[in-house]
Coordinates of N, CA and C in Angstrom, one line a residue:
R23 N -0.1 29.4 -11.3 CA 1.2 30.1 -11.4 C 2.1 29.7 -10.3
R24 N 1.6 29.6 -9.0 CA 2.4 29.2 -7.9 C 2.9 27.8 -8.0
L25 N 2.1 26.9 -8.5 CA 2.5 25.5 -8.7 C 3.7 25.4 -9.7
N26 N 3.6 26.2 -10.8 CA 4.6 26.2 -11.8 C 5.9 26.7 -11.2
M27 N 5.9 27.7 -10.3 CA 7.1 28.2 -9.7 C 7.7 27.1 -8.7
D28 N 6.8 26.4 -8.0 CA 7.3 25.3 -7.1 C 7.9 24.2 -7.9
I29 N 7.4 23.8 -9.0 CA 7.9 22.8 -9.9 C 9.3 23.2 -10.4
K30 N 9.4 24.4 -10.8 CA 10.7 24.9 -11.4 C 11.8 24.8 -10.4
N31 N 11.5 25.0 -9.1 CA 12.5 24.9 -8.0 C 12.8 23.5 -7.5
L32 N 11.8 22.6 -7.8 CA 11.9 21.3 -7.2 C 13.2 20.5 -7.5
P33 N 13.7 20.5 -8.8 CA 14.9 19.7 -9.1 C 16.1 20.2 -8.2
N34 N 16.3 21.5 -8.1 CA 17.4 22.1 -7.3 C 17.2 21.7 -5.8
T35 N 15.9 21.8 -5.4 CA 15.7 21.5 -4.0 C 16.0 20.0 -3.7
L36 N 15.7 19.1 -4.6 CA 16.0 17.7 -4.5 C 17.5 17.5 -4.5
S37 N 18.2 18.2 -5.3 CA 19.7 18.1 -5.4 C 20.3 18.6 -4.0
V38 N 19.8 19.6 -3.4 CA 20.2 20.1 -2.1 C 20.0 19.1 -1.1
I39 N 18.8 18.5 -1.1 CA 18.4 17.4 -0.2 C 19.4 16.2 -0.3
R40 N 19.7 15.9 -1.6 CA 20.7 14.8 -1.8 C 22.1 15.1 -1.3
L41 N 22.5 16.4 -1.4 CA 23.8 16.8 -0.9 C 23.7 16.7 0.7
A42 N 22.6 17.0 1.3 CA 22.5 16.9 2.7 C 22.5 15.5 3.2
M43 N 22.1 14.5 2.3 CA 22.0 13.1 2.7 C 23.4 12.5 2.7
V44 N 24.4 13.2 2.1 CA 25.8 12.6 2.0 C 26.4 12.4 3.4
P45 N 26.4 13.5 4.2 CA 27.0 13.3 5.5 C 26.1 12.3 6.4
L46 N 24.8 12.3 6.2 CA 24.0 11.4 7.0 C 24.3 10.0 6.6
F47 N 24.4 9.7 5.3 CA 24.8 8.4 4.8 C 26.1 8.0 5.5
A48 N 27.1 8.9 5.4 CA 28.5 8.5 5.9 C 28.4 8.2 7.4
W49 N 27.7 9.1 8.1 CA 27.7 8.9 9.6 C 27.0 7.5 9.9
L50 N 25.9 7.2 9.3 CA 25.2 6.0 9.5 C 26.1 4.8 9.1
F51 N 26.7 4.9 8.0 CA 27.6 3.8 7.5 C 28.8 3.5 8.4
L52 N 29.4 4.6 8.8 CA 30.7 4.5 9.5 C 30.4 4.1 11.0
T53 N 29.2 4.4 11.5 CA 28.9 4.0 12.9 C 28.2 2.7 13.0
G54 N 28.1 2.0 11.8 CA 27.6 0.6 11.8 C 26.1 0.4 11.5
Y55 N 25.4 1.5 11.2 CA 24.0 1.4 10.9 C 23.9 1.2 9.4
I56 N 24.4 0.1 8.9 CA 24.5 -0.2 7.5 C 23.2 -0.2 6.8
P57 N 22.2 -1.0 7.3 CA 20.9 -1.0 6.6 C 20.3 0.4 6.5
A58 N 20.4 1.2 7.6 CA 19.8 2.6 7.5 C 20.6 3.4 6.5
A59 N 21.9 3.2 6.5 CA 22.8 4.0 5.5 C 22.4 3.6 4.1
V60 N 22.1 2.4 3.9 CA 21.7 1.9 2.5 C 20.4 2.5 2.1
I61 N 19.5 2.6 3.1 CA 18.2 3.2 2.8 C 18.4 4.7 2.4
V62 N 19.2 5.4 3.2 CA 19.5 6.8 2.8 C 20.1 6.9 1.4
F63 N 21.0 6.0 1.1 CA 21.7 5.9 -0.2 C 20.6 5.7 -1.3
I64 N 19.7 4.8 -1.1 CA 18.7 4.5 -2.1 C 17.7 5.7 -2.3
V65 N 17.3 6.3 -1.2 CA 16.5 7.5 -1.2 C 17.2 8.6 -2.0
A66 N 18.5 8.8 -1.7 CA 19.2 9.8 -2.4 C 19.3 9.5 -3.9
G67 N 19.5 8.3 -4.2 CA 19.5 7.9 -5.6 C 18.1 8.2 -6.3
A68 N 17.1 7.9 -5.5 CA 15.7 8.2 -6.1 C 15.5 9.7 -6.3
T69 N 16.1 10.5 -5.4 CA 15.9 12.0 -5.7 C 16.6 12.4 -7.0
D70 N 17.7 11.7 -7.3 CA 18.4 12.0 -8.6 C 17.5 11.6 -9.8
V71 N 16.9 10.5 -9.7 CA 16.0 10.1 -10.8 C 14.8 11.1 -10.9
V72 N 14.2 11.4 -9.8 CA 13.0 12.3 -9.8 C 13.4 13.7 -10.2
D73 N 14.5 14.3 -9.7 CA 14.9 15.6 -10.2 C 15.2 15.7 -11.6
G74 N 15.8 14.7 -12.2 CA 16.1 14.6 -13.6 C 14.8 14.5 -14.4
Y75 N 13.9 13.7 -14.0 CA 12.6 13.6 -14.7 C 11.8 14.9 -14.7
I76 N 11.8 15.5 -13.5 CA 11.0 16.8 -13.4 C 11.7 17.9 -14.3
A77 N 13.0 17.9 -14.2 CA 13.7 19.0 -15.0 C 13.4 18.8 -16.5
R78 N 13.4 17.6 -17.0 CA 13.2 17.3 -18.4 C 11.7 17.5 -18.7
K79 N 10.8 17.0 -17.9 CA 9.4 17.0 -18.3 C 8.9 18.4 -18.3
Y80 N 9.3 19.2 -17.3 CA 8.7 20.6 -17.1 C 9.7 21.6 -17.7
N81 N 10.8 21.2 -18.3 CA 11.7 22.1 -18.9 C 12.2 23.1 -17.9
C82 N 12.6 22.7 -16.8 CA 13.1 23.6 -15.7 C 14.5 23.3 -15.3
T83 N 15.4 23.2 -16.3 CA 16.8 23.0 -16.0 C 17.3 24.4 -15.7
S84 N 18.4 24.5 -14.9 CA 19.0 25.8 -14.6 C 20.5 25.6 -14.5
T85 N 21.2 26.7 -14.5 CA 22.6 26.7 -14.4 C 23.0 26.1 -13.0
L86 N 22.3 26.5 -12.0 CA 22.6 26.0 -10.7 C 22.3 24.5 -10.6
G87 N 21.3 24.1 -11.3 CA 21.0 22.6 -11.3 C 22.0 21.8 -12.0
K88 N 22.6 22.4 -13.1 CA 23.6 21.8 -13.9 C 24.9 21.6 -13.0
I89 N 25.0 22.4 -12.0 CA 26.2 22.2 -11.1 C 25.8 21.3 -9.9
L90 N 24.7 21.6 -9.3 CA 24.2 20.9 -8.1 C 24.0 19.4 -8.3
D91 N 23.3 19.1 -9.4 CA 22.9 17.7 -9.6 C 24.2 16.8 -9.8
P92 N 25.1 17.1 -10.7 CA 26.3 16.2 -10.7 C 27.1 16.2 -9.5
L93 N 27.2 17.4 -8.9 CA 28.0 17.5 -7.6 C 27.4 16.6 -6.6
A94 N 26.1 16.6 -6.4 CA 25.5 15.7 -5.4 C 25.7 14.3 -5.7
D95 N 25.6 13.9 -7.0 CA 25.7 12.5 -7.4 C 27.2 12.0 -7.2
K96 N 28.1 12.8 -7.6 CA 29.5 12.4 -7.5 C 30.0 12.4 -6.0
L97 N 29.5 13.3 -5.2 CA 29.9 13.4 -3.8 C 29.3 12.2 -3.1
L98 N 28.0 11.8 -3.4 CA 27.4 10.7 -2.8 C 28.1 9.4 -3.2
Q99 N 28.4 9.2 -4.4 CA 29.1 8.0 -4.9 C 30.5 7.9 -4.4
M100 N 31.2 9.0 -4.4 CA 32.6 8.9 -3.9 C 32.6 8.6 -2.4
T101 N 31.7 9.2 -1.6 CA 31.5 9.0 -0.2 C 31.2 7.5 0.0
A102 N 30.3 6.9 -0.8 CA 30.0 5.5 -0.6 C 31.2 4.6 -0.8
F103 N 32.0 4.9 -1.8 CA 33.2 4.1 -2.1 C 34.2 4.2 -1.0
L104 N 34.3 5.5 -0.5 CA 35.3 5.7 0.6 C 34.8 5.0 1.9
C105 N 33.5 5.0 2.2 CA 33.0 4.3 3.3 C 33.1 2.8 3.2
L106 N 32.9 2.3 2.0 CA 33.1 0.8 1.8 C 34.6 0.4 2.0
W107 N 35.5 1.3 1.5 CA 36.9 1.0 1.7 C 37.3 1.1 3.2
Y108 N 36.8 2.2 3.9 CA 37.1 2.4 5.3 C 36.7 1.1 6.1
R109 N 35.6 0.6 5.8 CA 35.1 -0.6 6.6 C 35.7 -1.9 6.0
E110 N 36.6 -1.7 5.0 CA 37.3 -2.9 4.4 C 36.4 -3.8 3.7
Y111 N 35.4 -3.3 3.1 CA 34.5 -4.1 2.2 C 35.0 -4.1 0.8
V112 N 35.7 -3.1 0.3 CA 36.2 -3.1 -1.0 C 37.7 -2.8 -0.9
P113 N 38.5 -3.2 -2.0 CA 39.9 -2.9 -2.0 C 40.2 -1.4 -2.1
F114 N 41.4 -1.0 -1.7 CA 41.8 0.4 -1.7 C 41.6 1.0 -3.1
W115 N 41.8 0.3 -4.2 CA 41.8 0.8 -5.5 C 40.5 1.2 -6.0
M116 N 39.4 0.7 -5.4 CA 38.0 1.0 -5.9 C 37.7 2.5 -5.8
P117 N 37.9 3.2 -4.6 CA 37.6 4.6 -4.6 C 38.6 5.4 -5.5
L118 N 39.8 4.9 -5.6 CA 40.8 5.5 -6.5 C 40.4 5.5 -7.9
I119 N 39.9 4.3 -8.4 CA 39.4 4.2 -9.8 C 38.3 5.1 -10.0
Y120 N 37.3 5.2 -9.1 CA 36.2 6.1 -9.2 C 36.7 7.5 -9.3
L121 N 37.6 7.9 -8.5 CA 38.1 9.3 -8.5 C 38.8 9.6 -9.8
L122 N 39.6 8.6 -10.3 CA 40.3 8.8 -11.6 C 39.3 8.9 -12.7
K123 N 38.2 8.1 -12.7 CA 37.1 8.2 -13.7 C 36.5 9.6 -13.7
E124 N 36.2 10.1 -12.5 CA 35.6 11.4 -12.4 C 36.5 12.5 -12.9
L125 N 37.8 12.4 -12.5 CA 38.8 13.4 -12.9 C 39.0 13.4 -14.4
G126 N 39.0 12.2 -14.9 CA 39.1 12.0 -16.4 C 37.9 12.6 -17.1
T127 N 36.8 12.4 -16.5 CA 35.6 13.0 -17.1 C 35.6 14.5 -17.2
V128 N 36.0 15.1 -16.1 CA 36.1 16.6 -16.0 C 37.1 17.1 -16.9
I129 N 38.3 16.5 -16.9 CA 39.4 16.9 -17.8 C 39.0 16.7 -19.3
G130 N 38.4 15.6 -19.6 CA 38.0 15.3 -21.0 C 36.9 16.3 -21.4
A131 N 36.0 16.6 -20.6 CA 34.9 17.5 -20.9 C 35.5 18.9 -21.1
F132 N 36.4 19.3 -20.3 CA 37.1 20.6 -20.4 C 37.8 20.7 -21.7
F133 N 38.6 19.7 -22.1 CA 39.4 19.6 -23.3 C 38.5 19.7 -24.5
I134 N 37.4 19.0 -24.5 CA 36.5 19.0 -25.7 C 35.8 20.4 -25.8
F135 N 35.4 20.9 -24.6 CA 34.8 22.3 -24.7 C 35.8 23.3 -25.2
R136 N 37.0 23.2 -24.7 CA 38.0 24.2 -25.1 C 38.4 24.2 -26.6
K137 N 38.4 23.0 -27.1 CA 38.8 22.8 -28.5 C 37.6 23.0 -29.5
S138 N 36.4 22.7 -29.0 CA 35.3 22.8 -30.0 C 34.0 23.5 -29.5
K139 N 34.0 23.9 -28.3 CA 32.9 24.6 -27.7 C 31.7 23.6 -27.6
I140 N 32.0 22.3 -27.7 CA 30.9 21.3 -27.5 C 30.8 21.0 -26.0
V141 N 29.6 21.1 -25.4 CA 29.4 20.8 -24.1 C 29.0 19.3 -24.0
V142 N 29.8 18.5 -23.4 CA 29.6 17.0 -23.3 C 28.5 16.8 -22.3
K143 N 27.4 16.2 -22.7 CA 26.3 15.9 -21.8 C 26.2 14.5 -21.4
S144 N 25.5 14.2 -20.4 CA 25.3 12.9 -19.9 C 24.6 12.1 -21.0
N145 N 25.0 10.8 -21.1 CA 24.3 9.9 -22.1 C 23.9 8.6 -21.4
F146 N 23.4 7.7 -22.2 CA 23.0 6.4 -21.7 C 24.1 5.7 -20.9
F147 N 25.3 5.7 -21.4 CA 26.4 5.0 -20.8 C 26.7 5.6 -19.5
G148 N 26.7 6.9 -19.4 CA 26.9 7.6 -18.1 C 25.9 7.2 -17.0
K149 N 24.6 7.2 -17.5 CA 23.5 6.9 -16.6 C 23.6 5.4 -16.2
L150 N 24.0 4.6 -17.1 CA 24.2 3.2 -16.7 C 25.3 3.0 -15.7
A151 N 26.4 3.8 -15.8 CA 27.5 3.8 -14.9 C 26.9 4.1 -13.5
T152 N 26.1 5.1 -13.4 CA 25.5 5.5 -12.1 C 24.7 4.4 -11.5
V153 N 23.9 3.7 -12.4 CA 23.0 2.6 -11.9 C 23.9 1.5 -11.4
L154 N 25.0 1.2 -12.1 CA 26.0 0.2 -11.7 C 26.6 0.5 -10.3
V155 N 27.0 1.8 -10.2 CA 27.5 2.2 -8.9 C 26.5 2.0 -7.8
F156 N 25.3 2.4 -8.0 CA 24.3 2.2 -6.9 C 24.1 0.7 -6.7
G157 N 24.0 -0.1 -7.7 CA 23.8 -1.5 -7.5 C 25.0 -2.1 -6.8
A158 N 26.2 -1.7 -7.2 CA 27.4 -2.3 -6.5 C 27.5 -1.9 -5.0
V159 N 27.2 -0.6 -4.7 CA 27.2 -0.2 -3.3 C 26.2 -0.9 -2.5
F160 N 25.0 -1.1 -3.1 CA 23.9 -1.8 -2.4 C 24.3 -3.3 -2.1
V161 N 24.7 -4.0 -3.1 CA 25.1 -5.4 -3.0 C 26.3 -5.6 -2.0
I162 N 27.3 -4.8 -2.2 CA 28.5 -4.9 -1.4 C 28.2 -4.6 0.1
S163 N 27.4 -3.5 0.3 CA 27.0 -3.1 1.6 C 26.2 -4.1 2.4
M164 N 25.3 -4.7 1.7 CA 24.3 -5.6 2.3 C 24.8 -7.1 2.3
F165 N 25.6 -7.4 1.3 CA 25.9 -8.9 1.2 C 27.4 -9.2 1.1
H166 N 28.3 -8.3 1.5 CA 29.7 -8.5 1.4 C 30.1 -9.8 2.1
E167 N 29.5 -10.1 3.2 CA 29.9 -11.4 3.9 C 29.4 -12.6 3.1
S168 N 28.3 -12.5 2.5 CA 27.7 -13.7 1.8 C 28.5 -13.9 0.5
I169 N 28.9 -12.9 -0.2 CA 29.6 -13.1 -1.5 C 31.1 -13.2 -1.3
G170 N 31.6 -12.8 -0.2 CA 33.0 -13.0 0.1 C 33.9 -12.1 -0.7
T171 N 35.2 -12.1 -0.4 CA 36.2 -11.3 -1.0 C 36.2 -11.5 -2.5
F172 N 36.1 -12.7 -3.0 CA 36.1 -13.0 -4.4 C 34.9 -12.3 -5.1
G173 N 33.7 -12.5 -4.5 CA 32.5 -11.8 -5.1 C 32.6 -10.3 -5.1
V174 N 33.1 -9.7 -4.1 CA 33.3 -8.3 -4.0 C 34.3 -7.8 -5.1
N175 N 35.4 -8.6 -5.2 CA 36.4 -8.2 -6.2 C 35.9 -8.3 -7.6
V176 N 35.1 -9.3 -7.9 CA 34.5 -9.5 -9.2 C 33.6 -8.3 -9.5
I177 N 32.8 -7.9 -8.5 CA 31.9 -6.7 -8.7 C 32.8 -5.5 -9.0
C178 N 33.8 -5.3 -8.2 CA 34.7 -4.1 -8.3 C 35.4 -4.1 -9.7
V179 N 35.9 -5.2 -10.1 CA 36.6 -5.3 -11.4 C 35.6 -5.0 -12.5
L180 N 34.4 -5.6 -12.5 CA 33.4 -5.3 -13.5 C 33.0 -3.8 -13.6
V181 N 32.8 -3.2 -12.4 CA 32.4 -1.8 -12.4 C 33.6 -1.0 -12.9
A182 N 34.8 -1.3 -12.5 CA 36.0 -0.5 -13.0 C 36.1 -0.7 -14.5
V183 N 36.0 -1.9 -15.1 CA 36.1 -2.1 -16.5 C 35.0 -1.3 -17.2
Y184 N 33.8 -1.3 -16.6 CA 32.7 -0.5 -17.2 C 33.0 1.0 -17.2
F185 N 33.6 1.5 -16.1 CA 34.0 2.9 -16.0 C 34.9 3.3 -17.2
V186 N 35.9 2.4 -17.5 CA 36.8 2.7 -18.6 C 36.0 2.7 -19.9
F187 N 35.2 1.7 -20.1 CA 34.4 1.6 -21.3 C 33.5 2.9 -21.5
S188 N 32.8 3.2 -20.4 CA 31.8 4.3 -20.5 C 32.5 5.6 -20.7
C189 N 33.7 5.8 -20.2 CA 34.5 7.1 -20.4 C 34.9 7.1 -21.9
G190 N 35.3 6.0 -22.5 CA 35.7 5.9 -23.9 C 34.5 6.3 -24.8
V191 N 33.3 5.7 -24.5 CA 32.1 6.0 -25.3 C 31.7 7.4 -25.1
Y192 N 31.8 7.9 -23.8 CA 31.4 9.3 -23.4 C 32.1 10.3 -24.3
F193 N 33.4 10.1 -24.4 CA 34.2 11.1 -25.1 C 34.5 10.8 -26.6
G194 N 34.4 9.5 -26.9 CA 34.9 9.0 -28.2 C 34.4 9.8 -29.4
E195 N 33.1 9.9 -29.5 CA 32.5 10.6 -30.6 C 32.9 12.0 -30.7
D196 N 32.9 12.8 -29.6 CA 33.3 14.2 -29.7 C 34.8 14.3 -30.0
L197 N 35.6 13.4 -29.4 CA 37.0 13.5 -29.7 C 37.3 13.2 -31.2
I198 N 36.6 12.3 -31.8 CA 36.8 12.0 -33.2 C 36.4 13.2 -34.0
R199 N 35.3 13.9 -33.7 CA 34.9 15.1 -34.4 C 36.0 16.2 -34.3
I200 N 36.5 16.3 -33.1 CA 37.6 17.3 -32.9 C 38.8 17.0 -33.7
I201 N 39.2 15.7 -33.7 CA 40.4 15.3 -34.4 C 40.2 15.5 -35.9
R202 N 39.1 15.1 -36.4 CA 38.8 15.3 -37.8 C 38.7 16.8 -38.2
G203 N 38.2 17.6 -37.3 CA 38.2 19.0 -37.5 C 39.6 19.6 -37.6
V204 N 40.4 19.2 -36.7 CA 41.8 19.7 -36.7 C 42.6 19.2 -37.9
S205 N 42.4 18.0 -38.4 CA 43.1 17.5 -39.5 C 42.6 18.2 -40.8
K206 N 41.3 18.5 -40.9 CA 40.8 19.3 -42.0 C 41.4 20.7 -42.1
K207 N 41.6 21.3 -40.9 CA 42.1 22.7 -40.9 C 43.6 22.7 -41.4
K208 N 44.3 21.6 -41.1 CA 45.7 21.5 -41.5 C 45.9 21.3 -43.0
E209 N 44.8 20.8 -43.7 CA 44.9 20.5 -45.1 C 44.8 21.7 -46.0

């Protein structure tokens, strides 16, 4: 019984730990401890994978977890892009594109929920976007000098294009359903 209670709380605990890693990552990165910051970033990413796995496997999702988990993910990723920009590893538009993607996601999800009461959930394309962000942050942080400005810009453009694509796929199906539902009501 005690083990079951501990497992039910573990996903939220991992999300809180990931939230606590955000300022640690930023401090390490901005003070020049890049490899240590990247290790913290990878460990934080691993907690995301583990908390999602545990929540699904043991059916221990919670309302708090539905808020904490994406909040920790987005805060970590946005912080990483801002740190990369601050150290002049990525162009100014990369954190801006990421922010616009996240705002678009929130606004789109709100619109869909308001019109249809459909809660948009994470899908394969959203998870792949997260993996791409983690990969891009790792490669740029560790190898920006080796790949040069051109290589960094190619990575940033590819990630930005994928953001647009994934947002389209993320909302496309639900938006089509809403539009079809609206046009049927008018007939």
